[in-house]
Tab-separated table of C-alpha atoms in Angstrom:
chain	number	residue	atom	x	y	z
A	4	UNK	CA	0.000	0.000	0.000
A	5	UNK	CA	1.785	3.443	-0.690
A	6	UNK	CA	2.943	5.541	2.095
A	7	UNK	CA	0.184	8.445	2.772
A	8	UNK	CA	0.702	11.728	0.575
A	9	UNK	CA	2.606	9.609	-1.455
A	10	UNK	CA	1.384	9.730	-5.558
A	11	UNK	CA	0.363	6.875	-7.877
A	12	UNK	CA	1.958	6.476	-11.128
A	13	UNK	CA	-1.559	7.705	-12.468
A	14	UNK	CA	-2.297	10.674	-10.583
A	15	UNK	CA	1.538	11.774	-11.199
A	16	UNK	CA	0.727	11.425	-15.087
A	17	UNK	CA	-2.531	13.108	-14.504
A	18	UNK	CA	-0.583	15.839	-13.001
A	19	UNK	CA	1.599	16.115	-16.657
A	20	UNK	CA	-1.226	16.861	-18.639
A	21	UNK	CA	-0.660	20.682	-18.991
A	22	UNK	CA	2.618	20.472	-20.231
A	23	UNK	CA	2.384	17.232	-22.415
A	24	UNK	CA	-0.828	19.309	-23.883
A	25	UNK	CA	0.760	22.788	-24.309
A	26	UNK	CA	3.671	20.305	-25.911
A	27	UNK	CA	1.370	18.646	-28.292
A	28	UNK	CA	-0.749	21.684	-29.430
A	29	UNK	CA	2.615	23.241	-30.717
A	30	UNK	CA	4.591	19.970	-31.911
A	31	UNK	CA	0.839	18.818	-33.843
A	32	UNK	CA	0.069	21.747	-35.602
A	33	UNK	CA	2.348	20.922	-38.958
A	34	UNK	CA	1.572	17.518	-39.282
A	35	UNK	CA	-2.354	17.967	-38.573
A	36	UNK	CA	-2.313	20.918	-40.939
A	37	UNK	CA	-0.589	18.306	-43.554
A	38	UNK	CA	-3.821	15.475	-42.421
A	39	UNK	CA	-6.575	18.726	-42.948
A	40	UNK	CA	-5.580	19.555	-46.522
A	41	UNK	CA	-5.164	15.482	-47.281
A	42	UNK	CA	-8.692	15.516	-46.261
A	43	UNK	CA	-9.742	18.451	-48.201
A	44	UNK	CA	-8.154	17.421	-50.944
A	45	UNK	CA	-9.438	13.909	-51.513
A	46	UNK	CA	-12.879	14.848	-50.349
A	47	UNK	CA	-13.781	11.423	-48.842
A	48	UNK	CA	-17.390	10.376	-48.537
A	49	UNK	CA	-17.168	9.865	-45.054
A	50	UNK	CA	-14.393	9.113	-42.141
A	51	UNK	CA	-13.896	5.305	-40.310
A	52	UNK	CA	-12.154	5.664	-37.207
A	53	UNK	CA	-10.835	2.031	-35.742
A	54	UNK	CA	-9.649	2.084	-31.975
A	55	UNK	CA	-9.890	0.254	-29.053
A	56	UNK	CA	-10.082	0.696	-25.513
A	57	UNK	CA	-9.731	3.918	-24.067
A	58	UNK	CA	-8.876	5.288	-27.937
A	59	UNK	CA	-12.512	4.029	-28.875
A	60	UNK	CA	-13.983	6.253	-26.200
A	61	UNK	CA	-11.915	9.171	-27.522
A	62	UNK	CA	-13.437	8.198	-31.178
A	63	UNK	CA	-16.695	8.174	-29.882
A	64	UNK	CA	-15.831	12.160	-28.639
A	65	UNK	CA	-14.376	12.803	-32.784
A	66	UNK	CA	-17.453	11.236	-33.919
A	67	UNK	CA	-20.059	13.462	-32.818
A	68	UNK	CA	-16.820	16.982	-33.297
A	69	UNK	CA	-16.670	15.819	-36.841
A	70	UNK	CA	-19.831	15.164	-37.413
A	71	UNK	CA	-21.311	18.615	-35.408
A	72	UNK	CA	-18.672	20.725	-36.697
A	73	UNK	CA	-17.307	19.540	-40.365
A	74	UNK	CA	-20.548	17.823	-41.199
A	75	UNK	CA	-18.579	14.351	-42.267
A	76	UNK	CA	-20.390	11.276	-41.916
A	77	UNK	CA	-18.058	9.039	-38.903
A	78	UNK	CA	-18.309	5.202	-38.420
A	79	UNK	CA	-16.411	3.998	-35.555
A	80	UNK	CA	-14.558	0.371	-36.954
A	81	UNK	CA	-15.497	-3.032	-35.494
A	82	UNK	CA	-10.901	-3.530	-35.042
A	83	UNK	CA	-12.022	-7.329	-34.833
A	84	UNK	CA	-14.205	-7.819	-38.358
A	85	UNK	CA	-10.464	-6.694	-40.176
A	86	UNK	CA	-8.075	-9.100	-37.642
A	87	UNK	CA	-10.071	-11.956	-36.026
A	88	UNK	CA	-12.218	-12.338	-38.893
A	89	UNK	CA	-10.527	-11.668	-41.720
A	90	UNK	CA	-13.057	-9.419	-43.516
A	91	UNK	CA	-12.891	-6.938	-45.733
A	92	UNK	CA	-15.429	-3.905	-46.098
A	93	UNK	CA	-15.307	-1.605	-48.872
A	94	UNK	CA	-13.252	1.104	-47.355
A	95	UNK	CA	-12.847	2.678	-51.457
A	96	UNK	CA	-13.938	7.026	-50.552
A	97	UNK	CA	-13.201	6.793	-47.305
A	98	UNK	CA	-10.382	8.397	-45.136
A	99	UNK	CA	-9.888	5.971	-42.310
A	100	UNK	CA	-8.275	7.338	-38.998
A	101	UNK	CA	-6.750	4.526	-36.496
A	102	UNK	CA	-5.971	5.632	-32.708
A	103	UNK	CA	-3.524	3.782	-30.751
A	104	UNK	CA	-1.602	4.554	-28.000
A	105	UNK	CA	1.043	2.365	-28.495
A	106	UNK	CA	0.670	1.606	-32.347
A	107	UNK	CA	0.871	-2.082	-31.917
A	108	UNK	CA	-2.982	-2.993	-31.676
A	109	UNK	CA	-3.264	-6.251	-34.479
A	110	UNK	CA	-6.431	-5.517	-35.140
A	111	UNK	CA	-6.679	-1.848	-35.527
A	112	UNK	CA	-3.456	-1.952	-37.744
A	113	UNK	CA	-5.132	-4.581	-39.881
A	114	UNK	CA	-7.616	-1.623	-40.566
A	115	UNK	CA	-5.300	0.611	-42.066
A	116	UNK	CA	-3.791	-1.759	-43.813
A	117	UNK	CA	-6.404	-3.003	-45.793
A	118	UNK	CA	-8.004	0.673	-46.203
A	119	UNK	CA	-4.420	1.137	-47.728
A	120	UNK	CA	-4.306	-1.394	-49.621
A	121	UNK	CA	-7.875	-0.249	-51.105
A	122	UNK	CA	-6.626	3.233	-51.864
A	123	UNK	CA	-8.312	5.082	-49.234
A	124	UNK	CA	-6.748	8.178	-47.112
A	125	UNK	CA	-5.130	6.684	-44.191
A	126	UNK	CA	-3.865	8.669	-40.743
A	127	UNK	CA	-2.580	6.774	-37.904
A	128	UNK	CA	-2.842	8.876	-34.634
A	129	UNK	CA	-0.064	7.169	-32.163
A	130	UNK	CA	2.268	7.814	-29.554
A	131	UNK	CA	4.709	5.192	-31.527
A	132	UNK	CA	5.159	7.152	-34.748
A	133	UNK	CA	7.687	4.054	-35.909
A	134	UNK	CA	5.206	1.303	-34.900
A	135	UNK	CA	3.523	-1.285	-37.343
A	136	UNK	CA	0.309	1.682	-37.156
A	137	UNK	CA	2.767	4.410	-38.103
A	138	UNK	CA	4.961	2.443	-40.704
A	139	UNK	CA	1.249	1.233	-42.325
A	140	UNK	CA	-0.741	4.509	-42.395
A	141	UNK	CA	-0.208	7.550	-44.924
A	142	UNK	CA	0.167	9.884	-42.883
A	143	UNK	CA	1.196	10.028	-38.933
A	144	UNK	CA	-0.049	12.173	-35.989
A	145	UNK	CA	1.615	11.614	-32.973
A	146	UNK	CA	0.214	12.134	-29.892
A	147	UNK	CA	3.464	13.839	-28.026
A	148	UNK	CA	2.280	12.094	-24.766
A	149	UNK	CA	5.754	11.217	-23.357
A	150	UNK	CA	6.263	7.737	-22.085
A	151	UNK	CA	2.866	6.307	-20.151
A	152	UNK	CA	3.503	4.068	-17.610
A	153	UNK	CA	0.317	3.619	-15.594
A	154	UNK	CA	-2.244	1.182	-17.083
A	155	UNK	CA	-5.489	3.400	-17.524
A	156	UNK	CA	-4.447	6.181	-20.202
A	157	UNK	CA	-4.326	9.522	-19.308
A	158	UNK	CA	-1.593	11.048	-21.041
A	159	UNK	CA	-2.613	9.979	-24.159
A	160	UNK	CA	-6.188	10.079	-24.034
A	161	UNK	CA	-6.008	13.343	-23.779
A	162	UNK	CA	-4.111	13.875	-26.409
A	163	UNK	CA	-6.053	11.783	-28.294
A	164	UNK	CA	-8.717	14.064	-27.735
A	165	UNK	CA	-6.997	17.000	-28.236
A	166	UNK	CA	-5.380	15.773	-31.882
A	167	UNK	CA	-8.764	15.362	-33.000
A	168	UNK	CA	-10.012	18.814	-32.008
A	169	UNK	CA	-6.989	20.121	-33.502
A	170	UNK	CA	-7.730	18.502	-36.616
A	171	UNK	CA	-11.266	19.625	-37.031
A	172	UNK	CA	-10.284	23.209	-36.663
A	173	UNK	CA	-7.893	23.015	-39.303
A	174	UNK	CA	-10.562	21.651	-41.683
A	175	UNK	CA	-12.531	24.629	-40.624
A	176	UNK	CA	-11.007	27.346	-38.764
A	177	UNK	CA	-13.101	28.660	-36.218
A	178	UNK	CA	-11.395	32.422	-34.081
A	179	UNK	CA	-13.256	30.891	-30.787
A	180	UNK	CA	-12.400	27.218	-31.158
A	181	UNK	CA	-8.969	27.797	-31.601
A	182	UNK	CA	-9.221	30.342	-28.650
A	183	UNK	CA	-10.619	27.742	-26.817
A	184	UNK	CA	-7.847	25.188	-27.558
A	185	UNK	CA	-5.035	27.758	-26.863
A	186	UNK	CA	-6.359	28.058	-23.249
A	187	UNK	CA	-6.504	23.758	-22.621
A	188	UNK	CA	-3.421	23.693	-21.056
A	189	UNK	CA	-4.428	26.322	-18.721
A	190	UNK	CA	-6.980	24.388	-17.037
């Protein structure tokens, strides 16, 4: 049992979340800037998200941004209909968007890879920009979390949440939104 006043692992990465944030909203902007005009550019009929975990409860928050704020249609992957049972949806007009922390989920890679393979736009968001997720996706966002250690993500839940706000305002630029994500760190 830990000494009282002493901190667990979690609550001292809990405590990092202003700085890995004010880190990520300055080390993200280039590279989600690059993923916004992909987007605009290939004009996809809608955007898949595949994630698991505590990365599917952060797609569930860039389903309803996206869908509130850019007006794109967002399905949220089944990881397991790709790996487990070797299906294969028509991912053709689609940009597909896979979240994982650590880049190394089978399923959610399998995914991207066979929305690659199929010619759609693919973004891996990660904090393992050199993972299997990474090497296999188009285009890379990395989360800028810093090394996790505790089991239940905080680090880079947040900054999964945070990538994906960042990348609907640069699909649509918004003076208060981006106020509003300027002050995150602050809070």
């Amino acid at each position: 049992m830990p000494a009282p006043n002493s901190r667990s692992t979690f609550e001292a990465e809990i405590r990092q979340q202003p700085d890995v944030v004010a880190a990520a909203l300055g080390a993200g902007r280039a590279p989600i800037a690059e993923a916004a005009q992909a987007i605009r550019a290939r004009q996809p009929a809608g955007l898949l998200i595949a994630a698991r975990g505590s990365s599917d409860h952060a797609a569930t928050y860039a389903k309803y941004l996206f869908e509130i704020r850019n007006s794109l249609t967002v399905a949220l992957a089944a990881p397991s209909v790709f790996g487990l049972y070797k299906g294969r949806p028509n991912l053709a007009g689609f940009c597909v968007l896979a979240v994982s922390q650590s880049g190394a989920s089978p399923d959610v890679c399998s995914v991207i890879e066979a929305a690659r393979d199929q010619g759609s736009l693919t973004i891996a968001l990660t904090n393992e920009p050199n993972s299997r997720l990474g090497s296999a996706a188009e285009l890379v966002l990395e989360m800028h979390a810093g090394k996790e250690r505790s089991v239940p993500a905080s680090k880079t839940y947040t900054t999964s949440l945070l990538a994906f706000a960042m990348l609907s305002q640069a699909m649509r630029p918004e003076a208060d939104f981006a106020q509003a994500l300027e002050r995150v760190p602050k809070r």
